[in-house]
Short mmCIF file of C-alpha atoms and ligand atoms in Angstrom, two decimals:
data_model
loop_
_atom_site.label_atom_id
_atom_site.label_comp_id
_atom_site.label_asym_id
_atom_site.label_seq_id
_atom_site.Cartn_x
_atom_site.Cartn_y
_atom_site.Cartn_z
CA MET A 336 -0.03 -0.08 0.00
CA ARG A 337 1.41 3.43 -0.95
CA VAL A 338 0.00 6.67 0.52
CA PHE A 339 0.38 10.28 -0.67
CA GLY A 340 0.16 12.56 2.59
CA ILE A 341 -0.65 16.10 2.72
CA GLU A 342 -0.09 18.67 5.63
CA SER A 343 -1.12 22.29 5.63
CA SER A 344 -2.37 23.00 9.23
CA CYS A 345 -0.12 25.93 10.15
CA ASP A 346 2.81 27.27 8.58
CA GLU A 347 4.56 24.39 6.55
CA THR A 348 3.23 23.07 3.30
CA ALA A 349 4.18 19.51 3.20
CA ALA A 350 3.57 16.38 0.97
CA ALA A 351 5.13 13.06 1.15
CA VAL A 352 4.80 9.38 -0.17
CA LEU A 353 5.14 6.44 2.19
CA GLU A 354 4.57 2.85 1.55
CA SER A 355 4.03 -0.41 3.84
CA PRO A 356 6.02 -1.92 5.50
CA LEU A 357 6.51 1.70 6.64
CA ARG A 358 9.07 3.34 4.49
CA VAL A 359 9.61 7.06 3.57
CA LEU A 360 9.83 7.26 -0.27
CA SER A 361 9.79 10.96 -0.40
CA SER A 362 9.02 14.10 1.95
CA ALA A 363 8.83 17.54 0.76
CA VAL A 364 8.34 20.62 3.05
CA ALA A 365 8.00 24.20 2.17
CA SER A 366 8.43 26.38 5.20
CA GLN A 367 6.88 29.96 5.44
CA ILE A 368 8.83 30.95 8.43
CA GLN A 369 10.31 34.04 6.41
CA ALA A 370 7.06 35.24 5.41
CA HIS A 371 5.81 35.45 9.16
CA GLN A 372 9.09 36.45 10.73
CA PRO A 373 8.56 40.22 10.33
CA TYR A 374 5.17 39.80 12.45
CA GLY A 375 6.79 37.85 15.11
CA GLY A 376 4.18 34.88 14.65
CA VAL A 377 1.93 33.19 12.27
CA VAL A 378 -0.58 35.48 10.27
CA PRO A 379 -3.33 33.21 9.20
CA GLU A 380 -4.05 35.03 5.95
CA LEU A 381 -0.40 35.05 4.71
CA ALA A 382 -0.39 31.30 5.82
CA ALA A 383 -3.22 30.49 3.46
CA ARG A 384 -2.03 32.57 0.60
CA ALA A 385 1.73 30.92 0.97
CA HIS A 386 -0.02 27.43 1.05
CA LEU A 387 -1.90 27.97 -2.12
CA ASP A 388 1.27 29.19 -3.93
CA ALA A 389 3.57 26.04 -2.72
CA LEU A 390 1.12 23.01 -2.88
CA PRO A 391 1.50 22.32 -6.40
CA ARG A 392 5.13 22.81 -6.11
CA VAL A 393 5.44 20.51 -3.04
CA PHE A 394 3.15 17.98 -4.67
CA GLU A 395 5.52 17.65 -7.68
CA GLU A 396 8.69 17.60 -5.41
CA ALA A 397 7.01 14.63 -3.34
CA ILE A 398 6.13 12.60 -6.46
CA ARG A 399 9.16 13.19 -8.68
CA PRO A 400 11.45 10.59 -6.92
CA VAL A 401 8.67 7.94 -6.57
CA PRO A 402 9.02 5.02 -8.90
CA GLY A 403 5.56 4.72 -10.86
CA GLY A 404 4.46 8.31 -9.87
CA TRP A 405 0.82 9.21 -9.49
CA GLN A 406 -0.39 5.83 -10.90
CA SER A 407 1.16 4.00 -8.25
CA LEU A 408 -0.55 5.51 -5.35
CA ASP A 409 -3.39 3.59 -3.27
CA ALA A 410 -4.82 6.41 -1.00
CA ILE A 411 -4.53 10.22 -0.14
CA ALA A 412 -4.07 11.26 3.59
CA VAL A 413 -4.76 14.73 4.70
CA THR A 414 -4.66 16.75 7.73
CA GLN A 415 -8.21 17.58 9.13
CA GLY A 416 -7.18 19.47 12.07
CA PRO A 417 -6.38 20.84 14.48
CA GLY A 418 -4.99 24.05 12.93
CA LEU A 419 -5.73 27.34 10.98
CA SER A 420 -9.15 26.87 9.40
CA SER A 421 -8.17 28.47 6.09
CA SER A 422 -4.90 26.60 5.87
CA LEU A 423 -6.60 23.29 6.55
CA LEU A 424 -9.10 24.14 3.96
CA LEU A 425 -6.55 24.40 1.16
CA GLY A 426 -4.93 21.19 1.91
CA LEU A 427 -8.06 19.35 2.11
CA GLY A 428 -9.28 21.20 -1.16
CA ALA A 429 -6.16 19.97 -2.98
CA ALA A 430 -6.31 16.42 -1.50
CA SER A 431 -10.00 15.94 -2.73
CA ALA A 432 -9.17 17.15 -6.11
CA LEU A 433 -6.30 14.66 -6.19
CA ALA A 434 -8.39 12.00 -4.92
CA ARG A 435 -11.01 12.38 -7.39
CA ARG A 436 -8.82 13.03 -10.35
CA LEU A 437 -6.83 9.70 -9.41
CA ASP A 438 -10.05 7.87 -8.34
CA LEU A 439 -8.49 7.17 -4.76
CA PRO A 440 -9.74 7.00 -1.18
CA LEU A 441 -9.36 10.17 0.89
CA ILE A 442 -8.26 9.58 4.50
CA PRO A 443 -8.64 12.27 7.01
CA VAL A 444 -5.85 12.27 9.58
CA HIS A 445 -5.46 14.08 13.10
CA HIS A 446 -2.20 16.32 12.91
CA MET A 447 -1.43 15.18 16.77
CA GLU A 448 -1.69 11.57 15.76
CA GLY A 449 0.58 12.31 12.88
CA HIS A 450 3.12 13.76 15.54
CA LEU A 451 2.66 10.66 17.77
CA LEU A 452 3.43 8.30 15.11
CA SER A 453 6.33 10.10 13.88
CA LEU A 454 8.08 7.86 16.26
CA PHE A 455 8.28 5.21 13.55
CA LEU A 456 9.49 7.14 10.68
CA ALA A 457 13.11 6.73 11.03
CA PRO A 458 14.89 4.13 8.79
CA GLY A 459 15.25 0.99 10.71
CA ALA A 460 13.04 2.40 13.75
CA PRO A 461 11.61 -0.55 15.85
CA ALA A 462 8.07 -1.75 15.12
CA PRO A 463 5.25 -0.45 17.30
CA GLU A 464 4.88 -3.62 19.18
CA ASP A 465 8.52 -3.46 20.07
CA VAL A 466 7.97 0.08 21.44
CA CYS A 467 4.63 0.09 23.09
CA PRO A 468 3.52 0.76 25.82
CA VAL A 469 5.65 4.19 25.58
CA LEU A 470 5.40 7.54 27.39
CA ILE A 471 5.44 10.33 24.92
CA LEU A 472 5.92 13.90 25.46
CA LEU A 473 3.95 15.58 22.56
CA VAL A 474 5.51 19.09 22.47
CA THR A 475 4.57 21.38 19.60
CA GLY A 476 4.04 25.08 19.12
CA GLY A 477 0.36 24.60 19.89
CA HIS A 478 0.17 21.67 22.17
CA THR A 479 1.71 20.05 25.16
CA ALA A 480 0.73 16.61 26.57
CA LEU A 481 2.14 13.50 28.02
CA VAL A 482 0.55 10.55 26.19
CA ARG A 483 0.82 6.87 27.02
CA MET A 484 0.51 5.03 23.80
CA ASN A 485 -0.41 1.32 24.13
CA ALA A 486 -0.47 0.75 20.34
CA PRO A 487 -1.06 2.89 17.36
CA GLY A 488 -4.59 4.18 17.56
CA GLU A 489 -4.52 3.38 21.57
CA TYR A 490 -3.83 6.69 23.38
CA VAL A 491 -4.25 7.96 27.00
CA VAL A 492 -3.51 11.45 27.78
CA LEU A 493 -2.00 11.49 31.36
CA GLY A 494 -1.44 15.25 31.42
CA ARG A 495 -1.71 18.31 29.40
CA SER A 496 -1.26 21.91 29.38
CA ILE A 497 -3.68 23.90 31.36
CA ASP A 498 -2.70 27.27 29.39
CA ASP A 499 0.13 27.69 26.94
CA ALA A 500 2.15 25.01 25.20
CA ALA A 501 5.83 24.55 25.60
CA GLY A 502 6.58 25.66 22.09
CA GLU A 503 4.45 28.68 22.67
CA ALA A 504 6.06 29.57 25.76
CA LEU A 505 9.52 29.31 24.11
CA ASP A 506 8.19 31.52 21.15
CA LYS A 507 6.73 34.11 23.39
CA GLY A 508 9.73 34.11 25.70
CA ALA A 509 11.95 34.50 22.49
CA ARG A 510 9.84 37.47 21.38
CA LEU A 511 10.29 39.11 24.84
CA MET A 512 13.93 38.70 24.54
CA GLY A 513 13.95 40.21 21.05
CA LEU A 514 14.63 37.04 19.05
CA PRO A 515 13.05 36.22 15.80
CA TYR A 516 9.96 33.78 15.12
CA PRO A 517 9.97 30.75 15.80
CA GLY A 518 11.81 31.22 19.19
CA GLY A 519 12.50 27.62 20.28
CA ALA A 520 15.54 27.06 18.30
CA GLU A 521 16.70 30.76 18.69
CA ILE A 522 16.70 30.30 22.56
CA GLU A 523 18.55 27.04 22.34
CA LYS A 524 21.19 28.70 20.21
CA LEU A 525 21.39 31.93 22.79
CA ALA A 526 21.48 29.53 25.69
CA ARG A 527 24.91 28.03 24.57
CA GLY A 528 27.38 29.29 26.98
CA GLY A 529 24.62 30.85 29.40
CA ASP A 530 24.32 29.98 33.18
CA PRO A 531 21.10 28.25 33.56
CA ALA A 532 21.36 28.78 37.29
CA ALA A 533 21.44 32.61 36.79
CA VAL A 534 17.65 33.10 37.09
CA GLN A 535 15.13 31.19 39.12
CA PHE A 536 12.05 30.62 36.99
CA PRO A 537 8.97 28.69 38.32
CA LEU A 538 8.39 25.09 37.29
CA GLY A 539 5.20 24.64 35.14
CA ALA A 540 4.03 21.66 36.99
CA PRO A 541 0.75 22.92 38.66
CA ASP A 542 -1.04 20.97 41.84
CA GLY A 543 -4.40 21.34 43.17
CA GLU A 544 -7.75 20.21 42.25
CA GLU A 545 -8.36 22.88 39.44
CA ALA A 546 -5.29 21.93 37.59
CA VAL A 547 -5.89 18.22 37.73
CA ARG A 548 -9.37 18.58 36.49
CA ARG A 549 -8.18 20.63 33.69
CA GLY A 550 -5.05 19.18 32.81
CA GLY A 551 -4.99 15.85 34.52
CA GLN A 552 -2.67 14.15 37.31
CA TYR A 553 0.37 15.53 35.40
CA ALA A 554 -0.82 18.81 34.29
CA PHE A 555 1.44 21.45 32.72
CA SER A 556 1.42 25.25 33.00
CA PHE A 557 3.62 27.68 31.14
CA SER A 558 1.75 31.10 31.31
CA GLY A 559 3.61 31.71 34.74
CA LEU A 560 6.85 31.26 33.25
CA LYS A 561 6.11 33.85 30.39
CA THR A 562 5.04 36.40 32.88
CA SER A 563 7.99 35.75 35.08
CA ILE A 564 10.46 36.50 32.12
CA ARG A 565 8.66 39.62 31.19
CA TYR A 566 9.12 40.97 34.72
CA HIS A 567 12.68 39.72 34.90
CA LEU A 568 13.62 41.33 31.68
CA GLN A 569 11.85 44.62 33.00
CA LYS A 570 13.52 44.62 36.38
CA ASN A 571 17.06 43.46 35.07
CA PRO A 572 17.56 45.14 31.65
CA ASP A 573 21.30 44.38 31.93
CA SER A 574 21.20 40.91 32.86
CA PRO A 575 22.94 38.77 30.08
CA LEU A 576 20.53 37.55 27.54
CA ARG A 577 22.32 34.19 27.14
CA ASP A 578 21.72 33.55 31.05
CA VAL A 579 18.11 34.39 30.54
CA ALA A 580 17.75 32.31 27.65
CA ALA A 581 19.53 29.34 29.42
CA ALA A 582 17.56 29.69 32.58
CA TYR A 583 14.12 29.93 30.53
CA GLN A 584 14.99 26.93 28.45
CA ALA A 585 15.97 24.97 31.50
CA ALA A 586 12.58 25.77 33.26
CA VAL A 587 10.69 24.81 30.27
CA MET A 588 12.49 21.45 29.68
CA ASN A 589 12.66 20.68 33.52
CA SER A 590 8.70 21.12 33.76
CA LEU A 591 8.39 18.45 30.94
CA LEU A 592 11.01 16.11 32.42
CA THR A 593 9.69 16.48 35.91
CA ARG A 594 6.12 15.43 34.84
CA LEU A 595 7.58 12.52 32.92
CA ARG A 596 9.78 11.34 35.83
CA GLN A 597 6.69 11.50 38.13
CA ALA A 598 4.68 9.45 35.74
CA LEU A 599 7.27 6.76 35.22
CA GLN A 600 7.05 5.81 39.07
CA ASN A 601 3.12 5.15 38.36
CA GLU A 602 2.97 3.58 34.81
CA PRO A 603 3.21 -0.13 35.01
CA GLY A 604 4.98 -2.00 32.08
CA VAL A 605 6.23 1.07 30.26
CA LYS A 606 9.17 -0.19 27.74
CA GLY A 607 10.54 3.44 26.81
CA ILE A 608 10.01 7.20 26.49
CA ALA A 609 10.04 9.71 23.72
CA CYS A 610 9.26 13.20 22.61
CA VAL A 611 7.68 14.09 19.39
CA GLY A 612 6.70 17.52 17.86
CA GLY A 613 8.82 20.68 17.09
CA VAL A 614 10.26 21.10 20.72
CA ALA A 615 11.56 17.62 20.43
CA LYS A 616 14.42 19.01 18.50
CA ASN A 617 15.73 20.59 21.51
CA GLN A 618 19.04 18.97 22.69
CA LEU A 619 18.49 19.83 26.57
CA LEU A 620 15.34 17.97 26.26
CA ARG A 621 16.88 15.02 24.46
CA GLY A 622 19.67 14.83 26.76
CA GLY A 623 17.30 14.91 29.85
CA LEU A 624 15.12 12.15 28.38
CA GLU A 625 18.18 9.89 27.50
CA ASP A 626 19.26 10.22 31.20
CA LEU A 627 15.93 9.65 32.50
CA ALA A 628 15.74 6.50 30.31
CA GLY A 629 19.12 5.18 31.38
CA ALA A 630 18.20 5.69 34.96
CA HIS A 631 15.01 3.72 34.62
CA GLY A 632 16.74 1.12 32.24
CA ILE A 633 14.16 1.65 29.62
CA ASN A 634 14.52 2.82 26.00
CA PHE A 635 14.75 6.32 24.72
CA HIS A 636 13.18 6.87 21.28
CA THR A 637 14.11 9.80 19.16
CA VAL A 638 12.62 11.13 16.03
CA PRO A 639 14.89 12.42 13.15
CA MET A 640 15.09 16.33 13.15
CA GLU A 641 13.19 16.57 9.97
CA TYR A 642 10.08 14.63 11.37
CA CYS A 643 9.97 16.84 14.41
CA THR A 644 8.55 19.92 13.00
CA ASP A 645 5.41 19.63 10.74
CA ASN A 646 5.80 17.48 7.87
CA ALA A 647 3.60 15.29 5.55
CA ALA A 648 5.48 11.89 6.22
CA MET A 649 3.97 11.56 9.61
CA ILE A 650 0.51 12.27 8.19
CA ALA A 651 0.96 9.50 5.60
CA ALA A 652 2.28 7.20 8.39
CA VAL A 653 -1.15 7.31 10.35
CA PRO A 654 -3.27 5.19 7.98
CA LEU A 655 -0.45 2.94 7.13
CA LEU A 656 0.15 2.01 10.75
CA ARG A 657 -3.53 2.08 11.81
CA LYS A 658 -5.16 0.60 8.61
CA LEU A 659 -7.61 3.51 8.89
CA GLN A 660 -10.53 3.33 6.41
CA PRO A 661 -11.24 6.13 4.07
CA ALA A 662 -14.16 8.65 4.87
CA GLN A 663 -17.48 7.64 3.80
CA THR A 664 -18.71 11.03 3.20
CA PRO A 665 -16.40 13.92 2.10
CA PRO A 666 -14.43 15.01 5.05
CA ALA A 667 -14.65 18.70 6.48
CA VAL A 668 -11.91 20.30 8.12
CA ASN A 669 -12.11 20.70 11.88
CA PRO A 670 -9.90 23.34 13.32
CA ASN A 671 -10.59 22.29 16.86
CA LEU A 672 -10.48 18.37 16.26
CA LEU A 673 -10.07 16.26 19.57
CA LEU A 674 -8.28 12.86 18.77
CA GLN A 675 -10.85 10.25 19.22
CA GLY A 676 -9.53 7.61 21.70
CA LEU A 677 -7.35 10.38 23.27
CA GLN A 678 -8.97 10.80 26.59
CA LEU A 679 -7.68 12.46 29.65
CA ARG A 680 -7.30 10.00 32.48
O1 KG4 B 1079 5.37 20.70 15.59
P1 KG4 B 1079 5.72 21.98 15.32
O2 KG4 B 1079 6.44 22.14 13.92
O3 KG4 B 1079 4.26 22.98 14.97
C1 KG4 B 1079 2.98 22.72 15.58
O4 KG4 B 1079 2.47 21.62 15.36
O5 KG4 B 1079 2.78 23.62 16.47
O6 KG4 B 1079 6.39 22.89 16.27
C2 KG4 B 1079 6.84 24.09 16.43
C3 KG4 B 1079 7.42 24.59 17.70
C4 KG4 B 1079 7.74 26.20 17.76
O7 KG4 B 1079 7.17 26.63 18.89
C5 KG4 B 1079 9.17 26.15 17.90
O8 KG4 B 1079 9.72 27.31 18.58
C6 KG4 B 1079 9.50 25.03 18.29
O9 KG4 B 1079 8.71 23.98 17.94
N1 KG4 B 1079 10.89 24.74 18.25
C7 KG4 B 1079 11.93 24.26 19.18
C8 KG4 B 1079 13.29 24.00 18.55
N2 KG4 B 1079 12.83 23.89 17.27
C9 KG4 B 1079 11.56 24.29 16.93
N3 KG4 B 1079 11.59 24.14 20.61
C10 KG4 B 1079 12.97 24.05 21.21
N4 KG4 B 1079 14.15 23.75 20.68
C11 KG4 B 1079 14.34 23.74 19.48
N5 KG4 B 1079 15.63 23.53 18.84
ZN1 ZN B 1080 2.50 20.21 14.40
#
C-alpha cells in the first residue's frame, strides 16, 4: 500500500509518499517562516496565501522521486485538524481534487496523531509492538501533552497544558528577548554558554484540584513562566540574555521532564519514553530524556530532526500504521479536532 500524505495545518506546506511496510519514499516541506518573521508569529491570511502558492510545487517535489509516479498510489491522506481553518481548507481542497482525479480513497488524519506516530519514521526504527507501551511527550507550538501510547490508535493523555504550550512559551519568551520567530531554536542557540542557574523561573507543573481537573494528574502550565520572564527583563535590563535564555530553556524542559519522571513511577509496563513535535528538536530535552531512560533501564526513542517539526510523512504514516478506512462522506476540516480515543485520564 502506497499513501500520498498532505499537511497544511499551520505554517508548513508538506507532501510525502510512504509505503508499507513503513518506508518514506519522499518527503517535501516548504516552510513559510520567512513570510511570518516580520510579524513575530503566524499570520493566518499570509499562511493561506503561501499554502496556495506552495501546494503544487510541493506535490511535484514529493511525487518526482517515486517509481511509478501518481499511478502507483493507493490512497491520499490529509490533515483534517487541528490547525488554522483557512490553511486546513486549502490542503483538504487539494487532497480532494487529487483523490477525485486519481480515483483514490481520501483519508482524514489528526495532526497530533501524526506527531505521535512520527516515532516510527526513522529508517530502521523499531516496530510499534517493540516500542509500546511508551510514554511520549507531545510538544509542539500549539499543544503540550504527556501521552501513553499502548499501540497505534490507543492513546491515553496522562497530562496536558492548562494554558500555553511549551513551544508557545518558548516562542513568546524569545519574542520578549527580541529574538526572531519561531523562538525555540533561537533560545537554544542563545542559551549555549549561558548559566541556567542565573535566574530562577517557576516550574510549570501545577498542583491542586483545578489543575488536575483541567490538565490531568500530570498537568503542565507555562503561562506563569512567560509572565516571570517579562518581569525579569523589565527589572533587570542588563542581565546577560544568554543567561536568561539558558534559565528559561531549562525551566521549560525541566517542567516537561519532571512530569515524565513522576509518571514513570506510576505507569506499569512502560518499555520506553520519547518526545515528538517541534520542541523535540531541543538537545537539552533530548539529553534529559536519555538520562531519564538510562536511570530507569528503559528505551529512549528519538525522531529524526526533519520529522519533529510539521511534515507530511507523519500524516501518511497514520493510515499505514493504523489501517484506517477512508471517509464514507467527504471529510470537512475541523480546526478544533479532538483525537478520538485520546482521553484525559
Ligand atoms: O510541531 P511544530 O512544527 O508545529 C506545531 O504543530 O505547532 O512545532 C513548532 C514549535 C515552535 O514553538 C518552535 O519554537 C519549537 O517547535 N521548536 C523548538 C526547537 N525547534 C523548534 N523548541 C525548542 N528547541 C528547538 N531546537
Ligand atoms: Zn505540528
